[in-house]
CSV table of C-alpha atoms and ligand atoms in Angstrom, one decimal:
chain,number,residue,atom,x,y,z
A,1,MET,CA,-0.1,-0.1,-0.1
A,2,ARG,CA,2.7,1.8,0.6
A,3,MET,CA,4.4,4.9,-2.0
A,4,THR,CA,5.1,8.2,-3.0
A,5,ASP,CA,2.8,10.8,-4.1
A,6,HIS,CA,3.9,13.7,-6.0
A,7,SER,CA,0.4,15.6,-5.6
A,8,ALA,CA,-0.7,18.6,-4.4
A,9,GLY,CA,2.6,20.0,-5.4
A,10,GLN,CA,4.2,18.9,-2.5
A,11,GLY,CA,7.9,17.8,-2.6
A,12,PRO,CA,7.8,13.9,-1.9
A,13,ARG,CA,9.6,14.1,1.1
A,14,LEU,CA,6.6,16.0,2.7
A,15,ALA,CA,3.6,13.4,0.5
A,16,PRO,CA,1.5,10.6,2.4
A,17,ARG,CA,2.7,8.0,2.2
A,18,LEU,CA,0.1,6.5,1.9
A,19,ALA,CA,-2.8,5.9,-1.5
A,20,GLN,CA,-4.8,8.7,0.1
A,21,ARG,CA,-8.1,7.1,-0.6
A,22,ARG,CA,-10.7,5.2,0.6
A,23,ASN,CA,-10.9,1.4,-0.4
A,24,LEU,CA,-12.7,-1.3,1.5
A,25,VAL,CA,-12.3,-4.5,0.5
A,26,THR,CA,-13.8,-6.6,3.2
A,27,GLU,CA,-16.8,-6.0,5.4
A,28,ILE,CA,-15.5,-3.8,8.9
A,29,PRO,CA,-14.2,-5.2,10.7
A,30,GLY,CA,-13.2,-7.8,8.3
A,31,PRO,CA,-11.5,-11.6,9.0
A,32,ALA,CA,-8.4,-10.1,10.2
A,33,SER,CA,-9.6,-7.6,12.5
A,34,ARG,CA,-12.3,-9.9,14.3
A,35,GLU,CA,-9.6,-12.2,15.0
A,36,LEU,CA,-6.9,-9.7,16.3
A,37,LEU,CA,-10.0,-8.9,18.6
A,38,ALA,CA,-10.8,-12.4,19.8
A,39,ARG,CA,-7.6,-12.3,21.2
A,40,ARG,CA,-7.6,-8.7,22.5
A,41,GLU,CA,-10.5,-10.1,24.5
A,42,ARG,CA,-8.6,-12.9,25.9
A,43,ALA,CA,-5.2,-10.3,26.9
A,44,VAL,CA,-7.0,-6.8,27.1
A,45,ALA,CA,-9.2,-5.6,30.1
A,46,ARG,CA,-12.8,-5.2,29.3
A,47,GLY,CA,-12.3,-1.2,31.1
A,48,VAL,CA,-10.1,-0.3,28.2
A,49,SER,CA,-13.0,0.2,25.1
A,50,THR,CA,-13.0,0.5,21.2
A,51,MET,CA,-15.2,2.6,19.2
A,52,LEU,CA,-14.0,0.6,15.8
A,53,PRO,CA,-12.5,-2.4,16.2
A,54,ILE,CA,-10.3,-2.9,13.4
A,55,PHE,CA,-7.2,-3.1,13.8
A,56,VAL,CA,-4.5,-0.8,12.0
A,57,THR,CA,-1.1,-1.6,10.4
A,58,ASP,CA,-0.5,1.3,8.5
A,59,ALA,CA,-1.9,5.0,8.3
A,60,GLY,CA,-1.0,8.8,7.1
A,61,GLY,CA,-2.7,12.1,5.3
A,62,GLY,CA,-6.1,12.1,5.9
A,63,VAL,CA,-6.5,7.5,5.4
A,64,ILE,CA,-6.2,4.9,8.4
A,65,VAL,CA,-5.3,1.1,6.7
A,66,ASP,CA,-6.6,-2.1,8.6
A,67,ALA,CA,-5.2,-5.2,9.0
A,68,ASP,CA,-7.8,-6.7,6.2
A,69,GLY,CA,-6.3,-3.9,3.9
A,70,ASN,CA,-9.3,-1.3,4.1
A,71,SER,CA,-8.5,1.9,3.9
A,72,LEU,CA,-10.9,4.3,5.4
A,73,ILE,CA,-10.9,7.7,6.0
A,74,ASP,CA,-9.9,9.6,9.2
A,75,PHE,CA,-12.2,12.4,10.4
A,76,GLY,CA,-11.1,11.2,14.1
A,77,ALA,CA,-7.5,11.8,14.3
A,78,GLY,CA,-6.6,9.6,17.0
A,79,ILE,CA,-8.7,12.3,18.9
A,80,ALA,CA,-7.5,15.1,17.7
A,81,VAL,CA,-3.7,14.5,17.8
A,82,VAL,CA,-2.6,13.6,14.9
A,83,SER,CA,-3.3,16.9,13.5
A,84,VAL,CA,0.2,16.7,11.6
A,85,GLY,CA,-1.0,13.2,10.0
A,86,ASN,CA,-0.1,9.9,11.0
A,87,ALA,CA,3.5,9.4,10.8
A,88,ALA,CA,3.9,12.9,9.6
A,89,PRO,CA,7.5,12.8,7.1
A,90,ARG,CA,8.9,15.8,9.3
A,91,VAL,CA,7.6,13.1,12.9
A,92,ALA,CA,8.9,10.8,12.1
A,93,GLU,CA,12.9,12.0,10.3
A,94,ARG,CA,13.2,13.6,13.4
A,95,VAL,CA,11.7,10.6,16.1
A,96,ALA,CA,14.0,8.3,13.9
A,97,GLU,CA,17.2,10.1,14.7
A,98,GLN,CA,16.1,10.8,18.1
A,99,VAL,CA,15.5,7.5,18.3
A,100,ALA,CA,19.0,6.1,17.3
A,101,ARG,CA,21.5,8.6,19.4
A,102,PHE,CA,19.5,8.2,22.9
A,103,THR,CA,16.0,7.6,24.1
A,104,HIS,CA,15.9,8.5,27.5
A,105,THR,CA,18.5,10.0,30.6
A,106,CYS,CA,15.7,11.5,32.4
A,107,PHE,CA,15.8,15.8,32.1
A,108,MET,CA,15.9,16.0,35.7
A,109,VAL,CA,19.1,13.7,36.0
A,110,THR,CA,20.5,15.0,32.6
A,111,PRO,CA,19.2,17.3,30.2
A,112,TYR,CA,19.3,18.1,26.7
A,113,GLU,CA,18.1,20.0,24.0
A,114,GLY,CA,15.2,18.9,22.8
A,115,TYR,CA,13.1,19.4,26.2
A,116,VAL,CA,14.3,23.4,26.1
A,117,SER,CA,13.3,23.7,22.8
A,118,VAL,CA,9.8,22.2,23.3
A,119,CYS,CA,10.0,24.8,26.0
A,120,GLU,CA,11.0,27.7,23.8
A,121,GLU,CA,8.2,27.1,21.3
A,122,LEU,CA,5.4,26.5,23.4
A,123,GLY,CA,6.3,30.1,25.1
A,124,ARG,CA,6.3,31.8,21.1
A,125,ARG,CA,3.4,30.1,20.3
A,126,THR,CA,1.2,30.4,23.3
A,127,PRO,CA,-1.0,33.9,23.7
A,128,GLY,CA,0.9,36.6,25.7
A,129,THR,CA,3.8,38.5,25.3
A,130,TYR,CA,4.9,37.9,29.3
A,131,GLU,CA,7.6,36.3,29.8
A,132,LYS,CA,6.8,32.4,30.3
A,133,ARG,CA,8.0,29.2,32.1
A,134,SER,CA,6.9,26.2,31.0
A,135,ALA,CA,6.9,22.1,32.3
A,136,LEU,CA,6.6,18.5,29.8
A,137,PHE,CA,4.5,15.7,31.1
A,138,ASN,CA,3.5,12.6,29.4
A,139,SER,CA,-0.2,13.1,29.0
A,140,GLY,CA,-3.2,15.9,29.6
A,141,ALA,CA,-4.3,14.4,32.8
A,142,GLU,CA,-0.5,15.0,33.9
A,143,ALA,CA,-0.5,18.0,32.8
A,144,ILE,CA,-4.3,19.5,34.1
A,145,GLU,CA,-2.9,18.1,37.3
A,146,ASN,CA,0.4,20.0,37.8
A,147,ALA,CA,-1.9,23.0,36.5
A,148,VAL,CA,-3.4,22.8,39.7
A,149,LYS,CA,-0.4,22.0,41.8
A,150,ILE,CA,1.5,25.1,40.7
A,151,SER,CA,-2.1,26.9,41.1
A,152,ARG,CA,-2.1,25.7,44.6
A,153,HIS,CA,1.9,26.7,45.1
A,154,ALA,CA,1.6,30.8,43.7
A,155,THR,CA,-1.7,31.3,45.0
A,156,GLY,CA,-1.4,29.6,48.4
A,157,ARG,CA,-4.9,29.1,48.0
A,158,GLN,CA,-6.8,25.5,47.7
A,159,ALA,CA,-10.2,25.9,45.2
A,160,VAL,CA,-10.5,24.8,41.8
A,161,VAL,CA,-14.0,25.9,39.6
A,162,VAL,CA,-15.1,23.8,37.2
A,163,PHE,CA,-17.7,24.3,34.2
A,164,ASP,CA,-20.6,21.3,33.8
A,165,HIS,CA,-19.3,19.6,30.8
A,166,ALA,CA,-15.9,19.9,31.7
A,167,TYR,CA,-13.6,16.5,30.7
A,168,HIS,CA,-9.8,16.9,32.1
A,169,GLY,CA,-8.7,13.2,32.2
A,170,ARG,CA,-8.7,10.1,34.2
A,171,THR,CA,-6.5,10.2,37.0
A,172,ASN,CA,-7.9,10.5,40.4
A,173,LEU,CA,-7.7,14.6,40.4
A,174,THR,CA,-9.1,15.2,37.1
A,175,MET,CA,-11.5,12.3,37.6
A,176,ALA,CA,-12.5,15.1,40.2
A,177,MET,CA,-12.4,17.8,37.9
A,178,THR,CA,-14.4,15.7,34.8
A,179,ALA,CA,-18.1,16.4,34.6
A,180,LYS,CA,-19.5,12.8,33.3
A,181,ASN,CA,-20.1,9.9,35.4
A,182,MET,CA,-20.2,7.4,33.1
A,183,PRO,CA,-17.6,5.6,31.5
A,184,TYR,CA,-15.4,8.4,33.3
A,185,LYS,CA,-16.5,8.0,37.6
A,186,ASP,CA,-19.0,5.3,37.6
A,187,LYS,CA,-17.9,3.8,40.7
A,188,PHE,CA,-14.5,4.9,40.8
A,189,GLY,CA,-14.5,7.4,44.2
A,190,PRO,CA,-14.2,8.7,46.4
A,191,PHE,CA,-12.7,12.2,44.2
A,192,ALA,CA,-10.5,14.4,45.1
A,193,ASN,CA,-12.0,17.7,47.6
A,194,GLU,CA,-11.9,21.9,46.4
A,195,ILE,CA,-12.8,21.1,43.2
A,196,TYR,CA,-16.1,23.7,42.9
A,197,ARG,CA,-18.2,22.9,39.7
A,198,VAL,CA,-20.4,25.8,38.0
A,199,PRO,CA,-22.8,25.7,35.5
A,200,MET,CA,-20.9,25.8,31.4
A,201,ALA,CA,-22.3,28.8,28.9
A,202,TYR,CA,-23.7,26.5,26.5
A,203,PRO,CA,-25.9,28.4,24.2
A,204,LEU,CA,-28.3,25.4,23.3
A,205,ARG,CA,-28.9,24.3,26.4
A,206,TRP,CA,-29.5,27.9,28.2
A,207,PRO,CA,-33.1,28.4,29.9
A,208,GLY,CA,-33.0,32.1,29.2
A,209,GLY,CA,-31.9,30.9,25.3
A,210,PRO,CA,-28.7,31.9,23.2
A,211,ASP,CA,-28.5,35.9,23.5
A,212,ALA,CA,-28.9,35.6,27.4
A,213,CYS,CA,-26.3,33.1,27.6
A,214,ALA,CA,-22.8,34.9,27.7
A,215,ALA,CA,-24.0,37.7,30.5
A,216,GLU,CA,-26.3,35.2,32.2
A,217,ALA,CA,-23.6,32.1,32.5
A,218,LEU,CA,-21.0,35.0,33.9
A,219,ASN,CA,-23.3,36.4,36.6
A,220,THR,CA,-24.0,32.7,37.8
A,221,PHE,CA,-20.3,31.9,38.1
A,222,LYS,CA,-19.5,35.3,40.1
A,223,SER,CA,-22.7,34.5,42.2
A,224,LEU,CA,-21.8,30.8,43.2
A,225,VAL,CA,-17.9,31.5,43.5
A,226,HIS,CA,-18.6,34.0,45.5
A,227,SER,CA,-21.5,32.4,47.5
A,228,GLN,CA,-20.6,29.1,47.7
A,229,VAL,CA,-16.5,29.3,47.5
A,230,GLY,CA,-15.0,32.8,48.0
A,231,GLU,CA,-13.2,34.1,45.8
A,232,ASP,CA,-10.2,34.4,48.1
A,233,ASN,CA,-9.9,30.9,48.5
A,234,VAL,CA,-9.6,30.3,44.9
A,235,ALA,CA,-6.3,29.3,43.1
A,236,ALA,CA,-7.6,28.4,39.8
A,237,VAL,CA,-10.2,28.6,36.9
A,238,ILE,CA,-9.8,26.0,35.3
A,239,ILE,CA,-11.9,25.4,31.2
A,240,GLU,CA,-11.7,24.4,27.8
A,241,PRO,CA,-12.4,27.1,25.2
A,242,ILE,CA,-14.2,24.7,23.5
A,243,GLN,CA,-15.1,22.0,25.3
A,244,GLY,CA,-14.2,18.2,23.6
A,245,GLU,CA,-15.9,15.2,25.3
A,246,GLY,CA,-18.6,17.1,26.9
A,247,GLY,CA,-20.1,18.2,22.9
A,248,PHE,CA,-17.9,20.9,20.9
A,249,ILE,CA,-19.9,23.2,23.2
A,250,VAL,CA,-18.4,26.8,22.3
A,251,PRO,CA,-19.3,29.4,24.8
A,252,PRO,CA,-20.6,33.0,23.1
A,253,ASP,CA,-18.2,35.6,22.8
A,254,GLY,CA,-18.1,37.6,25.9
A,255,PHE,CA,-17.8,34.5,28.2
A,256,LEU,CA,-14.2,33.8,28.4
A,257,PRO,CA,-13.2,37.4,28.5
A,258,GLY,CA,-15.2,37.9,31.3
A,259,LEU,CA,-13.9,35.1,33.3
A,260,ALA,CA,-10.1,35.9,32.3
A,261,GLN,CA,-11.5,39.2,33.9
A,262,PHE,CA,-12.7,37.8,37.2
A,263,CYS,CA,-9.7,36.4,37.8
A,264,ARG,CA,-7.5,38.9,36.9
A,265,ASP,CA,-9.5,41.0,39.1
A,266,ASN,CA,-9.3,38.3,42.1
A,267,GLY,CA,-6.4,37.1,41.8
A,268,ILE,CA,-7.0,34.6,40.6
A,269,VAL,CA,-5.3,31.6,38.1
A,270,PHE,CA,-6.9,31.6,34.5
A,271,VAL,CA,-6.7,28.0,33.2
A,272,ALA,CA,-7.1,27.7,29.3
A,273,ASP,CA,-6.9,23.8,29.0
A,274,GLU,CA,-6.4,23.9,25.2
A,275,ILE,CA,-5.8,20.3,25.9
A,276,GLN,CA,-8.2,19.4,22.6
A,277,THR,CA,-7.9,22.9,20.9
A,278,GLY,CA,-4.8,23.8,20.9
A,279,PHE,CA,-2.0,23.4,18.1
A,280,CYS,CA,-4.1,25.1,15.2
A,281,ARG,CA,-7.0,22.7,15.6
A,282,THR,CA,-9.7,25.4,15.9
A,283,GLY,CA,-8.2,27.9,13.4
A,284,ASP,CA,-5.6,29.4,15.2
A,285,TRP,CA,-2.8,28.1,17.4
A,286,PHE,CA,-4.8,28.2,19.9
A,287,ALA,CA,-8.6,28.5,20.9
A,288,CYS,CA,-8.1,31.4,23.3
A,289,GLU,CA,-6.4,33.8,20.2
A,290,HIS,CA,-10.4,34.0,18.8
A,291,GLU,CA,-11.2,36.6,21.7
A,292,ASP,CA,-7.6,37.4,22.3
A,293,VAL,CA,-7.6,35.7,25.7
A,294,VAL,CA,-4.4,35.5,27.6
A,295,PRO,CA,-4.6,32.9,29.8
A,296,ASP,CA,-2.0,32.9,32.9
A,297,LEU,CA,-1.6,28.6,32.3
A,298,ILE,CA,-2.4,26.9,29.1
A,299,THR,CA,-2.5,23.3,29.2
A,300,THR,CA,-1.2,21.7,26.1
A,301,ALA,CA,-1.2,17.8,24.7
A,302,LYS,CA,-2.4,15.5,22.1
A,303,GLY,CA,-1.7,17.4,18.8
A,304,ILE,CA,1.4,18.8,20.0
A,305,ALA,CA,3.5,16.1,18.9
A,306,GLY,CA,2.0,13.9,16.3
A,307,GLY,CA,0.7,11.2,18.1
A,308,LEU,CA,3.8,10.5,20.4
A,309,PRO,CA,2.9,10.8,24.2
A,310,LEU,CA,4.0,14.8,25.3
A,311,ALA,CA,2.2,17.9,27.0
A,312,GLY,CA,2.7,20.8,29.0
A,313,VAL,CA,1.9,23.6,31.2
A,314,THR,CA,2.9,26.9,29.7
A,315,GLY,CA,2.4,29.8,31.8
A,316,ARG,CA,3.8,33.3,33.8
A,317,ALA,CA,7.4,33.2,34.7
A,318,GLU,CA,6.4,34.2,38.2
A,319,ILE,CA,3.2,31.5,38.6
A,320,MET,CA,5.4,28.7,37.3
A,321,ASP,CA,8.3,29.8,39.0
A,322,SER,CA,7.1,30.2,42.4
A,323,VAL,CA,7.7,26.4,42.7
A,324,HIS,CA,10.4,25.4,44.6
A,325,ALA,CA,13.0,23.5,42.5
A,326,GLY,CA,12.4,19.2,42.4
A,327,GLY,CA,8.3,20.0,42.8
A,328,LEU,CA,7.5,19.3,39.3
A,329,GLY,CA,8.5,16.4,37.3
A,330,GLY,CA,8.3,12.6,36.7
A,331,THR,CA,10.7,9.7,35.1
A,332,TYR,CA,9.7,10.6,31.9
A,333,GLY,CA,8.2,14.1,31.1
A,334,GLY,CA,9.1,15.8,27.9
A,335,ASN,CA,10.8,12.8,26.6
A,336,PRO,CA,13.4,13.4,24.2
A,337,VAL,CA,11.4,10.7,21.4
A,338,ALA,CA,8.4,12.7,22.3
A,339,CYS,CA,10.7,16.3,22.0
A,340,ALA,CA,12.1,15.5,19.0
A,341,ALA,CA,8.2,14.3,17.1
A,342,ALA,CA,7.3,17.9,18.5
A,343,LEU,CA,9.4,19.8,17.3
A,344,GLY,CA,8.5,17.9,13.7
A,345,ALA,CA,4.8,18.8,14.8
A,346,ILE,CA,5.4,22.6,15.4
A,347,GLU,CA,7.8,23.0,12.5
A,348,THR,CA,4.8,20.7,10.3
A,349,MET,CA,2.1,23.3,11.3
A,350,ALA,CA,4.1,26.9,10.7
A,351,GLU,CA,5.4,25.8,7.8
A,352,GLU,CA,2.3,24.3,5.8
A,353,ASP,CA,0.1,26.4,7.8
A,354,LEU,CA,-2.2,24.2,9.2
A,355,ALA,CA,-4.0,26.7,11.3
A,356,GLY,CA,-5.2,27.8,7.7
A,357,LYS,CA,-5.8,25.0,7.0
A,358,ALA,CA,-7.6,24.2,10.0
A,359,ARG,CA,-10.2,27.2,8.3
A,360,ARG,CA,-10.4,25.8,5.2
A,361,ILE,CA,-11.2,22.2,6.5
A,362,GLY,CA,-14.3,24.5,8.4
A,363,GLU,CA,-15.0,26.4,5.6
A,364,ILE,CA,-15.4,23.0,3.2
A,365,MET,CA,-17.0,21.8,6.0
A,366,LEU,CA,-19.9,23.9,7.5
A,367,PRO,CA,-21.7,25.0,4.8
A,368,ARG,CA,-22.5,21.2,4.1
A,369,LEU,CA,-22.9,20.3,7.3
A,370,HIS,CA,-25.5,23.3,8.1
A,371,LYS,CA,-27.4,21.8,5.0
A,372,LEU,CA,-27.5,18.6,6.0
A,373,ALA,CA,-29.1,20.1,9.5
A,374,ALA,CA,-31.7,21.8,7.5
A,375,GLU,CA,-32.9,18.6,6.1
A,376,HIS,CA,-33.1,16.0,9.0
A,377,PRO,CA,-34.6,18.1,12.3
A,378,VAL,CA,-32.7,15.8,14.0
A,379,ILE,CA,-29.9,17.8,13.8
A,380,ALA,CA,-30.4,20.4,16.8
A,381,GLU,CA,-27.9,22.1,16.2
A,382,VAL,CA,-23.8,22.7,14.1
A,383,ARG,CA,-21.2,23.9,16.3
A,384,GLY,CA,-17.5,24.5,16.6
A,385,ARG,CA,-14.4,26.2,15.2
A,386,GLY,CA,-12.1,25.5,11.9
A,387,ALA,CA,-11.4,21.8,12.0
A,388,MET,CA,-12.8,21.0,15.5
A,389,LEU,CA,-16.7,20.2,14.7
A,390,ALA,CA,-20.2,19.1,15.5
A,391,ILE,CA,-23.3,18.2,15.3
A,392,GLU,CA,-26.0,17.3,18.4
A,393,LEU,CA,-28.9,15.4,18.0
A,394,THR,CA,-32.1,15.3,19.3
A,395,ALA,CA,-35.3,14.7,18.8
A,396,PRO,CA,-37.2,17.7,16.5
A,397,GLY,CA,-38.2,20.3,18.3
A,398,THR,CA,-37.1,19.7,21.9
A,399,LEU,CA,-33.7,19.2,23.3
A,400,ASP,CA,-34.4,15.4,24.6
A,401,PRO,CA,-31.1,13.9,23.3
A,402,ASP,CA,-31.4,11.4,20.9
A,403,PRO,CA,-27.8,8.5,21.8
A,404,ALA,CA,-29.8,6.6,20.0
A,405,THR,CA,-29.8,7.8,16.4
A,406,THR,CA,-26.4,9.3,17.0
A,407,ALA,CA,-24.6,5.7,17.3
A,408,ALA,CA,-26.9,4.1,14.3
A,409,ILE,CA,-25.4,7.2,12.0
A,410,SER,CA,-22.1,6.7,13.6
A,411,LYS,CA,-22.3,3.1,12.9
A,412,ALA,CA,-23.4,3.3,9.9
A,413,CYS,CA,-20.6,5.8,8.9
A,414,HIS,CA,-18.4,3.6,10.2
A,415,GLN,CA,-19.5,0.6,7.9
A,416,ALA,CA,-18.9,3.2,5.3
A,417,GLY,CA,-15.5,3.5,5.4
A,418,LEU,CA,-15.2,6.8,7.6
A,419,VAL,CA,-13.5,7.2,11.2
A,420,THR,CA,-15.8,9.6,13.4
A,421,LEU,CA,-16.4,10.1,17.2
A,422,THR,CA,-19.4,10.5,19.2
A,423,CYS,CA,-19.3,12.9,22.6
A,424,GLY,CA,-21.3,14.5,24.6
A,425,THR,CA,-22.4,14.4,28.5
A,426,PHE,CA,-25.6,13.0,26.8
A,427,GLY,CA,-23.8,10.7,23.8
A,428,ASN,CA,-25.4,12.5,20.9
A,429,VAL,CA,-23.1,14.4,19.4
A,430,ILE,CA,-20.9,13.1,16.5
A,431,ARG,CA,-17.5,15.4,15.9
A,432,PHE,CA,-15.9,15.9,13.5
A,433,LEU,CA,-12.1,16.1,13.6
A,434,PRO,CA,-10.0,15.2,10.9
A,435,PRO,CA,-6.2,15.5,10.2
A,436,LEU,CA,-5.3,19.2,9.1
A,437,VAL,CA,-3.3,17.3,6.7
A,438,ILE,CA,-6.5,16.0,4.5
A,439,GLY,CA,-7.2,16.3,0.9
A,440,GLU,CA,-9.9,18.2,0.3
A,441,ASP,CA,-11.4,15.2,-1.8
A,442,LEU,CA,-11.2,13.3,0.9
A,443,LEU,CA,-13.1,15.5,3.2
A,444,ASP,CA,-15.8,15.8,0.5
A,445,GLU,CA,-15.9,12.2,0.6
A,446,GLY,CA,-16.3,11.7,4.4
A,447,LEU,CA,-19.3,14.4,4.1
A,448,SER,CA,-21.1,12.3,1.4
A,449,ILE,CA,-21.0,9.1,3.4
A,450,LEU,CA,-22.4,10.9,6.7
A,451,GLU,CA,-25.3,12.5,3.6
A,452,ASP,CA,-25.8,9.0,3.3
A,453,ALA,CA,-25.6,7.7,6.5
A,454,PHE,CA,-28.7,10.4,7.3
A,455,ARG,CA,-30.7,9.6,4.7
A,456,ASP,CA,-30.6,6.1,5.4
A,457,ASN,CA,-30.8,6.5,9.3
A,458,ALA,CA,-32.3,9.7,10.7
B,501,PLP,C1,-9.8,19.2,26.9
B,501,PLP,C2,-8.8,17.8,27.6
B,501,PLP,N1,-8.1,18.4,28.6
B,501,PLP,C3,-7.3,16.8,29.2
B,501,PLP,C4,-7.8,15.6,28.8
B,501,PLP,C5,-7.4,14.4,29.5
B,501,PLP,O1,-5.8,14.1,28.6
B,501,PLP,P1,-5.7,12.9,28.2
B,501,PLP,O2,-5.9,11.5,28.0
B,501,PLP,O3,-3.2,12.6,27.5
B,501,PLP,O4,-5.1,12.2,29.4
B,501,PLP,C6,-8.6,15.4,27.3
B,501,PLP,C7,-8.4,14.4,26.4
B,501,PLP,O5,-9.1,14.1,25.7
B,501,PLP,C8,-9.1,16.9,27.1
B,501,PLP,O6,-10.2,16.3,25.8
């Protein structure tokens, strides 16, 4: 299946290595994947579930190839991770070079340049012109845990304010911060304390309607923080600028700037969790830039390293450096191979203008999604920005979630060779997160598959 593709005006070095086309040669999943699935069921814990059990052998550009030789269109990017494409050439080259030199020393024992270079890039690329410092970790949840540690240390306060529909991870502290019970939290408690949840500005579901949402949600937030927590007790307010797992909820204009201002007025650390939205996904390097919001701390992971595990906390030098030497770290955080991957991914994003590509993906997808919504009243809303888009499904004319149709549409897409993901507190949102390097022909074809799935199932 591997081949060099000289199309799209790119030189061979940067071209996707796989034929960029959908090609189904068996049912989904095919016999080879089913055999692996049976092995998986005997060896892998049931709690680690799989949405689409095709076993991958190759992936690149906008396609995923499975053990049966099927080639599927990728609208998931491994949950917003391979924004630069799978096995992206610059990532693969830098990783290969690094892995042949050294794989680990532990930055806390004997450092190396790659870690410093990634922190320099984070300082340069994240919003805010103030002096910054960064620390690197392995996963998004670990970055969030550390953002909380740092905020508490810097302020001498304990309370952390999070939002309805939030998703911040699966470790004990981040489970407490994540809103949704099933499957993330059920029977895994007790959870960390000093976490306070307030309503999210969710325009579609705001009781006073979308126009009143920003102002009312901000007032509710302020009133609850004042009456139930006390401003002086709050170390950090942590929010995803566009909520991810909770349903791609885009707060109305004014809400994020209002939160940031409240934090400034009250000595609270404002943390933007850009783990899913960051690194060009929404059409800017970071989603906060859309309203010129400058967080005090920003957490990153997922798209940062083209698929290798890496995460970061970046922020104001005085907040980051409030922590004593040795207070942050871990054996693997900022592993040299993951740092090499990140430098390859960031170079790809800058040189190929992947923020521009994300905006272009939005321009192509949004009109088709709006047309689909006009034809199918089960779609209550089309929302998102850049290449982070979603549709929410409800019983027509109501806000009653329709997870059954959502699952049926998603399954039909999978059977037809389109990898889509669902999300949402109520399981009724189909989300679209294609790799930013996906070809426009694949994007069109993927949308046609989605349209067919609605025609047959909605
Ligand atoms: C916004 C956000 N925060 C945190 C996390 C947790 O990241 P990880 O799965 O790398 O621990 C995720 C993962 O989906 C996320 O989307």
